Amino acid sequence: MRKILRIVFIILIVGFVVLQFFQPEKNQGQITDNDILRQHQVPENIAVILKESCFDCHSNNTRYPFYDRVAPVSWMVDDHIQDGKHELNFSEWGEMDIFDKITTLDEIARETKRKAMPLKSYKLMHPKARLSDEQIAAIEKWTTELGEELLKNSISE
Ligand code: HEC
């Protein structure tokens, strides 16, 4: 019995090691002028929130702590990144049309207000990404102001 257990254990360890050779591609691209932080004069407190709490899943640049590089966690993380970027990619903000931008700003306010973003599993591993009530209020103010500014510019164009 002990021998079987030992063999099972060795197989598991070897499987885990082999798994490490199969990793998703890293989400670390170039920052271009389409990045939201280059497109707009984003207030410092908002830029900090976006970088700390959103960019890991909603931009072309993820910071990977060591545990995010270990398979199979790395695959779950990559799944969140792909889904997150598909919904909203702050690195490609400049490529969206104005109406997409305005609705997205609205969604950002809504998702943060109902505490759906950042994702719960992410907050568990990144306590610094949690948003305080003041930060949530600041996001709402910023999204409203930027939305109005975009709308005004589109009318005057
Ligand atoms: C751990 C990864 C992760 C982080 C961090 C994260 N998101 Fe998301 N986000 C996702 C995923 C995955 C989706 C798509 C699935 C869903 O809606 O749950 C999404 C969807 C969204 C959507 C679209 C919602 C909809 O239904 O239309 C918005 C807006 C959004 N996120 C904003 C944010 C903002 C703002 C932050 C930072 C405060 C943030 N997210 C942080 C992963 C993340």
Short mmCIF file of C-alpha atoms and ligand atoms in Angstrom, two decimals:
data_model
loop_
_atom_site.label_atom_id
_atom_site.label_comp_id
_atom_site.label_asym_id
_atom_site.label_seq_id
_atom_site.Cartn_x
_atom_site.Cartn_y
_atom_site.Cartn_z
CA MET A 1 0.00 0.00 0.00
CA ARG A 2 2.74 2.42 0.97
CA LYS A 3 4.53 1.64 -2.23
CA ILE A 4 1.45 2.47 -4.33
CA LEU A 5 1.01 5.73 -2.46
CA ARG A 6 4.60 6.60 -3.12
CA ILE A 7 4.22 5.88 -6.83
CA VAL A 8 1.03 7.97 -7.02
CA PHE A 9 2.82 10.79 -5.24
CA ILE A 10 5.76 10.66 -7.63
CA ILE A 11 3.43 10.65 -10.65
CA LEU A 12 1.64 13.72 -9.27
CA ILE A 13 4.91 15.57 -8.69
CA VAL A 14 6.23 14.69 -12.15
CA GLY A 15 2.89 15.71 -13.70
CA PHE A 16 3.04 19.03 -11.90
CA VAL A 17 6.59 19.68 -13.08
CA VAL A 18 5.78 18.75 -16.68
CA LEU A 19 2.73 21.02 -16.53
CA GLN A 20 5.02 23.98 -15.88
CA PHE A 21 6.39 23.71 -19.42
CA PHE A 22 2.94 24.46 -20.81
CA GLN A 23 2.25 28.10 -20.06
CA PRO A 24 -0.06 30.68 -21.61
CA GLU A 25 1.58 33.51 -23.48
CA LYS A 26 2.33 36.46 -21.20
CA ASN A 27 0.15 39.52 -21.54
CA GLN A 28 2.93 42.06 -21.82
CA GLY A 29 2.68 44.23 -24.90
CA GLN A 30 3.78 47.72 -25.89
CA ILE A 31 2.05 50.75 -24.43
CA THR A 32 0.90 52.92 -27.32
CA ASP A 33 -0.81 56.29 -27.69
CA ASN A 34 -4.14 54.43 -27.60
CA ASP A 35 -3.70 53.85 -23.87
CA ILE A 36 -6.36 55.64 -21.82
CA LEU A 37 -3.67 57.32 -19.71
CA ARG A 38 -2.23 58.90 -22.87
CA GLN A 39 -5.60 59.68 -24.44
CA HIS A 40 -6.92 61.72 -21.54
CA GLN A 41 -5.65 63.77 -18.65
CA VAL A 42 -6.65 61.15 -16.10
CA PRO A 43 -6.53 62.53 -12.53
CA GLU A 44 -3.73 60.96 -10.47
CA ASN A 45 -6.07 59.25 -7.97
CA ILE A 46 -7.98 57.58 -10.83
CA ALA A 47 -4.81 56.54 -12.66
CA VAL A 48 -3.64 54.85 -9.45
CA ILE A 49 -6.93 52.91 -9.18
CA LEU A 50 -6.83 51.80 -12.81
CA LYS A 51 -3.21 50.62 -12.51
CA GLU A 52 -3.65 48.95 -9.14
CA SER A 53 -7.10 47.39 -9.58
CA CYS A 54 -7.99 47.05 -13.27
CA PHE A 55 -5.03 46.92 -15.66
CA ASP A 56 -3.99 43.37 -14.76
CA CYS A 57 -7.09 42.10 -16.63
CA HIS A 58 -8.14 45.06 -18.76
CA SER A 59 -4.93 46.14 -20.48
CA ASN A 60 -2.10 44.75 -22.58
CA ASN A 61 0.15 44.65 -19.52
CA THR A 62 -0.31 42.31 -16.59
CA ARG A 63 1.94 42.23 -13.53
CA TYR A 64 2.56 38.58 -12.66
CA PRO A 65 3.35 37.72 -9.05
CA PHE A 66 5.17 34.35 -8.82
CA TYR A 67 2.03 32.33 -7.94
CA ASP A 68 0.36 33.56 -11.12
CA ARG A 69 3.13 31.90 -13.11
CA VAL A 70 2.51 28.46 -11.68
CA ALA A 71 0.29 26.16 -13.78
CA PRO A 72 -2.62 25.48 -13.51
CA VAL A 73 -3.17 28.87 -11.77
CA SER A 74 -1.47 30.62 -14.70
CA TRP A 75 -4.19 29.24 -17.01
CA MET A 76 -7.00 30.51 -14.80
CA VAL A 77 -5.33 33.91 -14.65
CA ASP A 78 -4.96 33.93 -18.42
CA ASP A 79 -8.65 33.10 -18.80
CA HIS A 80 -9.57 36.16 -16.74
CA ILE A 81 -7.20 38.32 -18.76
CA GLN A 82 -8.60 37.14 -22.10
CA ASP A 83 -12.23 37.60 -20.96
CA GLY A 84 -11.45 40.92 -19.29
CA LYS A 85 -9.64 42.32 -22.34
CA HIS A 86 -12.41 41.13 -24.59
CA GLU A 87 -14.90 43.24 -22.59
CA LEU A 88 -12.66 46.25 -22.08
CA ASN A 89 -9.04 46.99 -22.95
CA PHE A 90 -7.77 50.26 -21.49
CA SER A 91 -4.62 49.93 -23.63
CA GLU A 92 -6.75 50.21 -26.76
CA TRP A 93 -9.08 52.92 -25.52
CA GLY A 94 -8.20 55.19 -28.43
CA GLU A 95 -9.57 52.72 -30.95
CA MET A 96 -13.09 52.76 -29.52
CA ASP A 97 -15.70 55.03 -31.01
CA ILE A 98 -17.18 57.75 -28.88
CA PHE A 99 -20.44 55.97 -28.13
CA ASP A 100 -18.60 52.84 -27.00
CA LYS A 101 -16.49 55.02 -24.76
CA ILE A 102 -19.50 56.68 -23.20
CA THR A 103 -21.34 53.42 -22.52
CA THR A 104 -18.16 51.83 -21.23
CA LEU A 105 -17.60 54.70 -18.79
CA ASP A 106 -21.12 54.10 -17.57
CA GLU A 107 -20.39 50.39 -17.12
CA ILE A 108 -17.18 51.12 -15.25
CA ALA A 109 -19.12 53.24 -12.75
CA ARG A 110 -21.84 50.62 -12.46
CA GLU A 111 -19.53 47.61 -12.05
CA THR A 112 -17.37 49.29 -9.42
CA LYS A 113 -20.36 50.64 -7.54
CA ARG A 114 -21.95 47.22 -7.22
CA LYS A 115 -18.50 45.87 -6.27
CA ALA A 116 -18.47 43.38 -9.13
CA MET A 117 -15.11 44.77 -10.29
CA PRO A 118 -12.36 43.95 -9.61
CA LEU A 119 -13.29 40.26 -9.51
CA LYS A 120 -13.68 38.70 -6.08
CA SER A 121 -10.99 36.04 -6.62
CA TYR A 122 -8.58 38.80 -7.64
CA LYS A 123 -9.31 40.87 -4.55
CA LEU A 124 -8.61 37.83 -2.42
CA MET A 125 -5.09 37.57 -3.80
CA HIS A 126 -4.54 41.34 -4.23
CA PRO A 127 -5.92 43.09 -1.14
CA LYS A 128 -4.50 46.41 -2.39
CA ALA A 129 -6.86 46.24 -5.36
CA ARG A 130 -9.95 46.55 -3.15
CA LEU A 131 -11.71 49.85 -3.66
CA SER A 132 -12.71 52.06 -0.75
CA ASP A 133 -16.04 53.89 -0.80
CA GLU A 134 -14.15 57.12 -1.56
CA GLN A 135 -12.41 55.50 -4.51
CA ILE A 136 -15.72 54.18 -5.86
CA ALA A 137 -17.21 57.67 -5.54
CA ALA A 138 -14.14 59.15 -7.28
CA ILE A 139 -14.59 56.72 -10.18
CA GLU A 140 -18.24 57.68 -10.52
CA LYS A 141 -17.34 61.37 -10.62
CA TRP A 142 -14.55 60.84 -13.14
CA THR A 143 -16.63 58.64 -15.48
CA THR A 144 -19.48 61.16 -15.43
CA GLU A 145 -17.19 64.11 -16.15
CA LEU A 146 -15.28 62.36 -18.91
CA GLY A 147 -18.52 61.08 -20.46
CA GLU A 148 -19.95 64.60 -20.55
CA GLU A 149 -16.73 66.00 -22.00
CA LEU A 150 -16.71 63.38 -24.77
CA LEU A 151 -20.34 64.06 -25.57
CA LYS A 152 -19.75 67.81 -25.71
CA ASN A 153 -16.76 67.39 -28.02
CA SER A 154 -18.74 65.12 -30.31
CA ILE A 155 -21.50 67.71 -30.66
CA SER A 156 -19.12 70.58 -31.36
CA GLU A 157 -17.15 68.61 -33.96
C1 HEC B 1 -9.07 39.51 -12.29
C2 HEC B 1 -9.37 40.17 -13.52
C3 HEC B 1 -10.17 41.45 -13.51
C4 HEC B 1 -9.90 42.62 -12.84
C5 HEC B 1 -8.75 42.90 -11.90
C6 HEC B 1 -10.92 43.56 -13.24
N1 HEC B 1 -11.77 42.97 -14.13
FE1 HEC B 1 -13.34 43.82 -15.08
N2 HEC B 1 -13.79 42.07 -16.03
C7 HEC B 1 -13.08 40.90 -15.88
C8 HEC B 1 -13.73 39.85 -16.63
C9 HEC B 1 -13.27 38.40 -16.71
C10 HEC B 1 -14.86 40.44 -17.25
C11 HEC B 1 -15.90 39.76 -18.17
C12 HEC B 1 -16.80 38.87 -17.44
C13 HEC B 1 -17.64 39.55 -16.42
O1 HEC B 1 -18.34 40.55 -16.73
O2 HEC B 1 -17.60 39.10 -15.26
C14 HEC B 1 -14.87 41.84 -16.85
C15 HEC B 1 -15.82 42.76 -17.25
C16 HEC B 1 -15.76 44.11 -16.96
C17 HEC B 1 -16.66 45.11 -17.51
C18 HEC B 1 -17.80 44.84 -18.46
C19 HEC B 1 -18.99 44.43 -17.66
C20 HEC B 1 -20.18 44.13 -18.50
O3 HEC B 1 -20.89 43.19 -18.15
O4 HEC B 1 -20.41 44.83 -19.48
C21 HEC B 1 -16.29 46.32 -16.98
C22 HEC B 1 -16.93 47.67 -17.26
C23 HEC B 1 -15.16 46.07 -16.10
N3 HEC B 1 -14.85 44.73 -16.11
C24 HEC B 1 -14.49 47.06 -15.40
C25 HEC B 1 -13.45 46.82 -14.51
C26 HEC B 1 -12.82 47.86 -13.72
C27 HEC B 1 -13.21 49.34 -13.75
C28 HEC B 1 -11.86 47.25 -12.97
C29 HEC B 1 -10.98 47.90 -11.93
C30 HEC B 1 -11.62 48.63 -10.88
C31 HEC B 1 -11.87 45.83 -13.31
N4 HEC B 1 -12.84 45.61 -14.24
C32 HEC B 1 -11.00 44.87 -12.79
C33 HEC B 1 -11.92 40.73 -15.16
C34 HEC B 1 -11.35 41.68 -14.32
#
